Coordinates of C-alpha atoms in Angstrom, one line a residue:
Chain A
I1 CA 17.5 -31.4 -52.2
A2 CA 17.5 -27.6 -51.6
G3 CA 15.5 -25.4 -53.9
I4 CA 12.0 -24.3 -54.9
T5 CA 9.0 -26.4 -55.6
Q6 CA 5.8 -25.4 -57.3
A7 CA 2.5 -27.2 -57.5
P8 CA 0.6 -28.1 -59.5
T9 CA 2.9 -28.7 -62.6
S10 CA 0.0 -27.8 -64.9
Q11 CA -3.7 -27.1 -64.6
I12 CA -6.7 -26.6 -66.8
L13 CA -9.2 -24.3 -65.1
A14 CA -12.6 -23.1 -66.0
A15 CA -13.1 -19.3 -66.1
G16 CA -14.5 -17.9 -62.9
R17 CA -13.0 -20.6 -60.7
R18 CA -10.6 -19.8 -57.8
M19 CA -7.1 -21.3 -58.0
T20 CA -4.1 -21.2 -55.7
L21 CA -0.6 -21.9 -57.0
R22 CA 1.7 -23.2 -54.4
C23 CA 5.4 -22.3 -53.9
T24 CA 7.8 -23.5 -51.2
Q25 CA 11.5 -22.9 -50.8
D26 CA 13.9 -24.5 -48.3
M27 CA 16.8 -22.1 -48.7
R28 CA 15.6 -19.7 -46.0
H29 CA 15.6 -16.9 -48.5
N30 CA 14.0 -13.7 -47.3
A31 CA 12.6 -12.6 -50.6
M32 CA 10.1 -14.4 -52.9
Y33 CA 8.5 -13.5 -56.2
W34 CA 5.8 -14.6 -58.6
Y35 CA 6.2 -14.0 -62.3
R36 CA 4.2 -14.9 -65.4
Q37 CA 5.9 -15.6 -68.7
D38 CA 4.1 -15.1 -72.0
L39 CA 5.5 -15.5 -75.5
G40 CA 7.0 -12.2 -76.6
L41 CA 6.5 -10.5 -73.2
G42 CA 9.3 -12.1 -71.2
L43 CA 9.0 -12.4 -67.4
R44 CA 6.7 -10.0 -65.7
L45 CA 6.5 -9.6 -62.0
I46 CA 3.1 -10.2 -60.4
H47 CA 3.8 -9.8 -56.7
Y48 CA 6.8 -10.0 -54.4
S49 CA 7.6 -10.3 -50.8
N50 CA 10.9 -9.0 -49.4
T51 CA 10.4 -10.8 -46.0
A52 CA 7.9 -12.9 -44.2
G53 CA 4.8 -10.9 -43.3
T54 CA 5.2 -8.3 -46.1
T55 CA 4.1 -8.3 -49.8
G56 CA 4.1 -5.8 -52.6
K57 CA 2.7 -5.4 -56.1
G58 CA 4.7 -5.9 -59.2
E59 CA 4.1 -4.9 -62.8
V60 CA 0.9 -7.0 -63.4
P61 CA -0.8 -7.6 -60.0
D62 CA -4.5 -7.3 -61.1
G63 CA -6.5 -10.4 -60.6
Y64 CA -3.9 -12.0 -58.3
S65 CA -3.2 -12.0 -54.5
V66 CA -0.5 -13.4 -52.4
S67 CA 0.3 -14.0 -48.7
R68 CA 3.6 -14.6 -46.9
A69 CA 2.7 -16.1 -43.5
N70 CA 6.2 -17.7 -43.1
T71 CA 9.6 -17.7 -44.7
D72 CA 9.1 -20.9 -46.8
D73 CA 5.7 -20.5 -48.5
F74 CA 4.4 -17.9 -51.0
P75 CA 1.1 -19.0 -52.5
L76 CA -0.5 -17.1 -55.4
T77 CA -4.3 -17.0 -55.7
L78 CA -6.4 -16.2 -58.7
A79 CA -9.7 -15.3 -57.1
S80 CA -11.8 -15.6 -60.3
A81 CA -9.7 -16.9 -63.3
V82 CA -10.0 -15.3 -66.7
P83 CA -8.6 -16.6 -70.0
S84 CA -6.0 -13.8 -70.1
Q85 CA -4.4 -15.4 -67.1
T86 CA -3.4 -18.4 -69.2
S87 CA 0.3 -18.4 -68.8
V88 CA 3.3 -20.1 -67.3
Y89 CA 3.8 -19.0 -63.7
F90 CA 7.2 -19.0 -62.0
C91 CA 8.0 -18.6 -58.4
A92 CA 11.5 -17.4 -57.4
S93 CA 13.4 -16.6 -54.2
S94 CA 16.5 -14.7 -53.3
P95 CA 18.5 -14.1 -50.1
D96 CA 17.4 -10.5 -50.3
S97 CA 15.6 -8.3 -52.9
Q98 CA 18.8 -7.1 -54.7
E99 CA 20.5 -10.5 -55.1
A100 CA 20.2 -13.3 -57.7
Q101 CA 16.9 -15.0 -57.8
Y102 CA 16.5 -18.8 -58.1
F103 CA 13.4 -20.1 -59.9
G104 CA 11.1 -23.0 -59.5
P105 CA 10.1 -25.3 -62.4
G106 CA 6.9 -23.4 -63.2
T107 CA 3.1 -24.0 -63.3
R108 CA 1.4 -24.1 -66.7
L109 CA -2.1 -22.8 -66.4
L110 CA -4.8 -22.8 -69.1
V111 CA -8.0 -20.9 -68.3
L112 CA -10.9 -21.8 -70.6
Chain B
G1 CA 11.8 4.1 -67.1
E2 CA 14.1 1.2 -66.6
S3 CA 14.5 -1.3 -69.3
V4 CA 16.9 -4.1 -70.1
G5 CA 17.2 -5.2 -73.7
L6 CA 19.1 -7.6 -75.9
H7 CA 20.6 -6.8 -79.2
L8 CA 19.5 -9.9 -81.0
P9 CA 16.5 -12.2 -80.5
T10 CA 18.3 -15.3 -82.0
L11 CA 21.8 -16.5 -82.4
S12 CA 22.8 -19.6 -84.3
V13 CA 26.3 -21.1 -83.8
Q14 CA 28.1 -24.3 -84.6
E15 CA 29.2 -26.7 -81.9
G16 CA 32.7 -25.8 -80.7
D17 CA 32.4 -22.2 -81.6
N18 CA 32.4 -19.4 -79.0
S19 CA 29.1 -17.6 -78.5
I20 CA 28.6 -14.0 -77.5
I21 CA 25.2 -12.8 -76.3
N22 CA 24.7 -9.1 -75.8
C23 CA 22.6 -7.0 -73.5
A24 CA 22.0 -3.2 -73.3
Y25 CA 20.7 -1.7 -70.1
S26 CA 19.3 1.8 -69.7
N27 CA 19.8 2.7 -66.0
S28 CA 23.3 3.9 -65.3
A29 CA 22.7 3.6 -61.6
S30 CA 22.2 -0.2 -61.8
D31 CA 25.0 -1.9 -59.9
Y32 CA 24.3 -5.6 -60.2
F33 CA 23.7 -7.8 -63.3
I34 CA 22.9 -11.4 -63.8
W35 CA 22.7 -13.8 -66.7
Y36 CA 20.1 -16.6 -66.7
K37 CA 19.6 -19.6 -69.0
Q38 CA 16.2 -21.0 -69.7
E39 CA 15.8 -24.4 -71.4
S40 CA 12.5 -25.3 -73.0
G41 CA 9.9 -26.2 -70.4
K42 CA 12.0 -25.3 -67.5
G43 CA 12.5 -22.3 -65.2
P44 CA 15.3 -19.8 -65.6
Q45 CA 18.6 -21.0 -64.2
F46 CA 21.3 -18.7 -62.7
I47 CA 24.5 -18.7 -64.7
I48 CA 26.7 -15.9 -63.5
D49 CA 26.5 -12.5 -62.0
I50 CA 28.7 -9.3 -61.8
R51 CA 28.7 -6.2 -59.8
S52 CA 29.4 -2.8 -61.1
N53 CA 32.8 -2.6 -59.4
M54 CA 34.0 -5.2 -61.8
D55 CA 34.3 -5.3 -65.6
K56 CA 34.8 -9.0 -66.1
R57 CA 34.0 -12.2 -64.3
Q58 CA 34.7 -15.8 -65.3
G59 CA 32.9 -19.0 -64.6
Q60 CA 33.1 -22.5 -66.0
R61 CA 33.1 -21.9 -69.8
V62 CA 31.3 -18.6 -69.4
T63 CA 32.6 -15.0 -69.0
V64 CA 30.5 -11.9 -68.3
L65 CA 31.8 -8.5 -69.4
L66 CA 30.4 -5.2 -68.2
N67 CA 31.0 -1.9 -70.0
K68 CA 29.5 0.8 -67.8
T69 CA 30.5 3.5 -70.2
V70 CA 28.2 2.3 -72.9
K71 CA 25.8 0.4 -70.5
H72 CA 26.5 -2.9 -72.2
L73 CA 26.7 -6.4 -70.8
S74 CA 27.8 -9.5 -72.6
L75 CA 27.9 -13.3 -72.0
Q76 CA 30.6 -15.3 -73.7
I77 CA 30.3 -19.0 -73.9
A78 CA 33.4 -20.9 -74.8
A79 CA 33.3 -24.1 -76.9
T80 CA 29.5 -24.0 -77.3
Q81 CA 27.8 -27.3 -76.9
P82 CA 24.3 -28.5 -78.0
G83 CA 23.3 -28.5 -74.4
D84 CA 23.8 -24.7 -74.4
S85 CA 20.8 -24.3 -76.6
A86 CA 18.4 -22.2 -74.6
V87 CA 17.0 -18.7 -74.1
Y88 CA 19.4 -16.4 -72.3
F89 CA 18.2 -13.4 -70.2
C90 CA 20.1 -10.6 -68.6
A91 CA 18.8 -8.9 -65.6
E92 CA 19.7 -5.8 -63.5
N93 CA 18.7 -4.8 -60.1
S94 CA 15.8 -2.4 -59.8
Q95 CA 16.5 1.0 -58.3
A96 CA 13.0 0.8 -56.7
G97 CA 14.4 -2.0 -54.5
T98 CA 11.6 -4.4 -55.4
A99 CA 13.0 -7.0 -57.8
L100 CA 15.3 -7.6 -60.7
I101 CA 14.4 -6.2 -64.2
F102 CA 14.6 -8.8 -66.9
G103 CA 15.2 -8.5 -70.6
K104 CA 13.2 -10.4 -73.1
G105 CA 15.9 -12.9 -74.0
T106 CA 18.1 -14.2 -76.8
T107 CA 17.5 -17.7 -78.2
L108 CA 20.8 -19.5 -78.7
S109 CA 20.7 -22.5 -81.2
V110 CA 23.7 -24.7 -81.4
S111 CA 24.0 -27.1 -84.3
S112 CA 26.4 -30.1 -84.4

């Protein structure tokens, strides 16, 4: 089934630990995105990639890094997790950066 | 700066009624708009989109209206069903060319 998958579904993480959230799409979309969603703040863009091999910073990039080695995968890494990174993380993709985005099911992360 | 907002944070309707969810946008140069639906515990789901060369577009039980004069977007849902209960977001394309700009959402509650 075509779409976007994210892993893990949920995670409890100790502060200071490193964590990589995985995202894979099979729609051959050029653009991919990472958002965090917090109550009352809506969706906030962390990082994006308009095409394989390129990445850019969104609204809230601090503490996060991404890579885009190929079209399908766009992992998000928290180098040293902090409690303020507790959130629901959504990955999305779109044919190009100015078209509708399609979202994955999300990863619920709790940093203690 | 760019922003996308919604007129009401919550909307309660009876099953079978028509629902209208509103969105105001601030950037008159935006030329692409999208409505998303997000059910509890899931990722945002694409509903319908519209480009600025149109003022109305219809889908299955949904209609999006665009009024560029007053920078207003609305989503109409016909014969609202309990399964329509969700948070609805509007989004516009970013003039920076990076990603969409999302509003904070309106919660639609449908009672039977």
